[in-house]
Structure formats: C-alpha cells, structure tokens
C-alpha positions as a Python dict, from the first residue, in 0.01 Angstrom:
ca = {
    (1, 'X'): (0, 0, 0),
    (2, 'X'): (280, 243, 91),
    (3, 'X'): (473, 158, -225),
    (4, 'X'): (165, 212, -442),
    (5, 'X'): (104, 547, -272),
    (6, 'X'): (460, 654, -348),
    (7, 'X'): (429, 544, -713),
    (8, 'X'): (96, 732, -748),
    (9, 'X'): (248, 1047, -597),
    (10, 'X'): (548, 1025, -830),
    (11, 'X'): (326, 986, -1137),
    (12, 'X'): (108, 1277, -1022),
    (13, 'X'): (415, 1494, -962),
    (14, 'X'): (551, 1419, -1310),
    (15, 'X'): (216, 1500, -1472),
    (16, 'X'): (167, 1827, -1280),
    (17, 'X'): (521, 1944, -1201),
    (18, 'X'): (456, 2284, -1362),
    (19, 'X'): (124, 2338, -1179),
    (20, 'X'): (185, 2465, -824),
    (21, 'X'): (-184, 2451, -732),
    (22, 'X'): (-214, 2086, -835),
    (23, 'X'): (106, 1995, -652),
    (24, 'X'): (-20, 2162, -333),
    (25, 'X'): (-306, 1908, -326),
    (26, 'X'): (-57, 1628, -259),
    (27, 'X'): (-24, 1744, 103),
    (28, 'X'): (-398, 1715, 165),
    (29, 'X'): (-486, 1387, -8),
    (30, 'X'): (-714, 1171, 208),
    (31, 'X'): (-794, 888, -34),
    (32, 'X'): (-643, 817, -373),
    (33, 'X'): (-666, 545, -634),
    (34, 'X'): (-504, 573, -976),
    (35, 'X'): (-661, 262, -1124),
    (36, 'X'): (-499, 309, -1463),
    (37, 'X'): (-161, 302, -1289),
    (38, 'X'): (-260, 2, -1077),
    (39, 'X'): (-354, -188, -1393),
    (40, 'X'): (-25, -95, -1560),
    (41, 'X'): (181, -208, -1260),
    (42, 'X'): (-21, -522, -1192),
    (43, 'X'): (-121, -395, -847),
    (44, 'X'): (-454, -498, -698),
    (45, 'X'): (-759, -276, -732),
    (46, 'X'): (-756, -196, -361),
    (47, 'X'): (-1024, -438, -238),
    (48, 'X'): (-1326, -254, -375),
    (49, 'X'): (-1657, -408, -268),
    (50, 'X'): (-1995, -477, -434),
    (51, 'X'): (-2359, -451, -333),
    (52, 'X'): (-2664, -540, -545),
    (53, 'X'): (-3033, -477, -502),
    (54, 'X'): (-3254, -778, -585),
    (55, 'X'): (-3200, -831, -958),
    (56, 'X'): (-2873, -637, -976),
    (57, 'X'): (-2553, -806, -1095),
    (58, 'X'): (-2279, -546, -1079),
    (59, 'X'): (-1926, -656, -1155),
    (60, 'X'): (-1587, -503, -1229),
    (61, 'X'): (-1251, -580, -1384),
    (62, 'X'): (-919, -401, -1369),
    (63, 'X'): (-829, -325, -1733),
    (64, 'X'): (-560, -113, -1898),
    (65, 'X'): (-767, 209, -1868),
    (66, 'X'): (-876, 154, -1505),
    (67, 'X'): (-1158, -22, -1319),
    (68, 'X'): (-1431, -118, -1568),
    (69, 'X'): (-1778, -146, -1409),
    (70, 'X'): (-2092, -304, -1558),
    (71, 'X'): (-2425, -438, -1437),
    (72, 'X'): (-2573, -734, -1623),
    (73, 'X'): (-2881, -733, -1400),
    (74, 'X'): (-3200, -531, -1413),
    (75, 'X'): (-3162, -347, -1081),
    (76, 'X'): (-2918, -119, -901),
    (77, 'X'): (-2565, -234, -827),
    (78, 'X'): (-2298, -45, -633),
    (79, 'X'): (-1918, -69, -632),
    (80, 'X'): (-1749, 106, -340),
    (81, 'X'): (-1404, 167, -197),
    (82, 'X'): (-1271, 36, 132),
    (83, 'X'): (-1346, 269, 423),
    (84, 'X'): (-1122, 568, 487),
    (85, 'X'): (-1141, 869, 719),
    (86, 'X'): (-1289, 1213, 659),
    (87, 'X'): (-1320, 1466, 941),
    (88, 'X'): (-1655, 1611, 1039),
    (89, 'X'): (-1758, 1958, 920),
    (90, 'X'): (-1467, 1990, 678),
    (91, 'X'): (-1463, 2081, 312),
    (92, 'X'): (-1326, 1823, 70),
    (93, 'X'): (-1267, 1806, -303),
    (94, 'X'): (-1349, 1489, -494),
    (95, 'X'): (-1175, 1444, -828),
    (96, 'X'): (-1267, 1157, -1055),
    (97, 'X'): (-1183, 1063, -1413),
    (98, 'X'): (-1433, 839, -1593),
    (99, 'X'): (-1477, 683, -1937),
    (100, 'X'): (-1823, 599, -2069),
    (101, 'X'): (-1892, 302, -2297),
    (102, 'X'): (-2242, 288, -2444),
    (103, 'X'): (-2393, 430, -2123),
    (104, 'X'): (-2753, 502, -2224),
    (105, 'X'): (-2844, 581, -1862),
    (106, 'X'): (-2669, 804, -1612),
    (107, 'X'): (-2441, 668, -1343),
    (108, 'X'): (-2406, 806, -991),
    (109, 'X'): (-2102, 885, -778),
    (110, 'X'): (-2122, 957, -408),
    (111, 'X'): (-1940, 975, -78),
    (112, 'X'): (-2109, 797, 211),
    (113, 'X'): (-2049, 728, 578),
    (114, 'X'): (-2140, 406, 756),
    (115, 'X'): (-2157, 592, 1091),
    (116, 'X'): (-2347, 919, 1117),
    (117, 'X'): (-2530, 1077, 826),
    (118, 'X'): (-2512, 825, 542),
    (119, 'X'): (-2501, 1056, 241),
    (120, 'X'): (-2218, 1309, 241),
    (121, 'X'): (-2221, 1384, -135),
    (122, 'X'): (-2400, 1251, -443),
    (123, 'X'): (-2400, 1345, -810),
    (124, 'X'): (-2564, 1195, -1119),
    (125, 'X'): (-2332, 1190, -1420),
    (126, 'X'): (-2411, 1138, -1786),
    (127, 'X'): (-2138, 973, -1992),
    (128, 'X'): (-2132, 956, -2370),
    (129, 'X'): (-1973, 669, -2560),
    (130, 'X'): (-1591, 673, -2530),
    (131, 'X'): (-1608, 1009, -2355),
    (132, 'X'): (-1341, 1077, -2093),
    (133, 'X'): (-1465, 1310, -1819),
    (134, 'X'): (-1246, 1470, -1553),
    (135, 'X'): (-1479, 1596, -1282),
    (136, 'X'): (-1420, 1792, -963),
    (137, 'X'): (-1676, 1838, -684),
    (138, 'X'): (-1660, 2009, -346),
    (139, 'X'): (-1863, 1909, -43),
    (140, 'X'): (-1869, 1964, 334),
    (141, 'X'): (-1905, 1666, 566),
    (142, 'X'): (-2173, 1655, 835),
    (143, 'X'): (-2094, 1693, 1204),
    (144, 'X'): (-2183, 1334, 1302),
    (145, 'X'): (-1946, 1115, 1101),
    (146, 'X'): (-1688, 890, 1268),
    (147, 'X'): (-1333, 803, 1158),
    (148, 'X'): (-1269, 511, 923),
    (149, 'X'): (-1633, 492, 807),
    (150, 'X'): (-1638, 685, 479),
    (151, 'X'): (-1624, 546, 126),
    (152, 'X'): (-1673, 645, -238),
    (153, 'X'): (-1958, 472, -420),
    (154, 'X'): (-2037, 422, -789),
    (155, 'X'): (-2395, 326, -884),
    (156, 'X'): (-2485, 146, -1205),
    (157, 'X'): (-2863, 133, -1244),
    (158, 'X'): (-2871, -192, -1441),
    (159, 'X'): (-3106, -284, -1724),
    (160, 'X'): (-2860, -152, -1986),
    (161, 'X'): (-2552, -293, -2155),
    (162, 'X'): (-2334, 15, -2097),
    (163, 'X'): (-2021, 23, -1886),
    (164, 'X'): (-1802, 291, -1736),
    (165, 'X'): (-1440, 288, -1632),
    (166, 'X'): (-1293, 469, -1331),
    (167, 'X'): (-945, 585, -1429),
    (168, 'X'): (-866, 754, -1100),
    (169, 'X'): (-1033, 899, -795),
    (170, 'X'): (-893, 1131, -527),
    (171, 'X'): (-1032, 1312, -224),
    (172, 'X'): (-834, 1592, -64),
    (173, 'X'): (-897, 1846, 210),
    (174, 'X'): (-969, 2199, 95),
    (175, 'X'): (-767, 2465, 277),
}
C-alpha cells in the first residue's frame, strides 16, 4: 500500500510538475486510487466491494484504462471503496476521471459514511460513448461522522448494456 502510494504520488508529480496549485493538493490527499496506474503495474484494485439490489448483478474488472464497471442485472448495483477517514464539518474536493462506454443511462457517484449521516455527497453523471470526463466536486461533511467509516460509491442502475471505467479517484482536504 505504501509503495503504491509513493508510485501514485510520483506519477502525479511528473504530470503536474509545472502546476503549483495541483502539486499543493498532494499534502492534503485523504484517499487516492489511480486505477490506470494500478492496472499498468499489476497492483490490486484496492479491495473494492460490491452490493446489489434484488436483480442487480454489478461486476468489475481491472483493465488497462482503469476499473471497468458493468451491471448485467435489471436493478441497481454499487461498487465502493474500502473505508477511509474524513473529518466532520470539513470541506473536501473529490476528483474523478471516468470513461463511458455505451452508457444510455446516467451513473451516480457519491461519498457515504457508515456511521453518522449516510449521504455526504451525491452526483448523477451522464457519460457519452468513449467520452473521458475529468470531474471535480466540493462538499462539506456533516458533524456526526466517525473516523474510518467513509467510502466512495459508484452506482450502475442496471437494465442496460453500458459500462463505465474509473481511471482515478482522489479526495483531498480543501484549505
């Protein structure tokens, strides 16, 4: 885990070495997964988990571009990260890079907490075929969350053949 973090930071530094604002974010990163890099290095996908409503059949695979997610069922499926820690009543920035593949329905990204207020952030995202989207969102956590109980979730509604790929995802504190 520590080695992968160092590799991710090095890659990020090389990509943004001329952007002081981007480099300043490295100090405040809370959770980070560069899934494209993990695929290239043969690293694991970080133990992401799945949940399906009755009739949902969400699944994923680490491919060259990142973590590909699909739902061959007819109901909601969710892929989510392992738990990490956000502090209460703090502002955070969520950055995510996604690729759509025949997504005829929108997908949803969110940040949740298993202790305290469940929903910390949620956004519906439309993805066109082969479109790469780099998205940035800011949100403030509620006052009742507890450490090591937050996670990032990706919803696939099911009932369609479309997939999306998560290239990378990062949450950092906003100063």
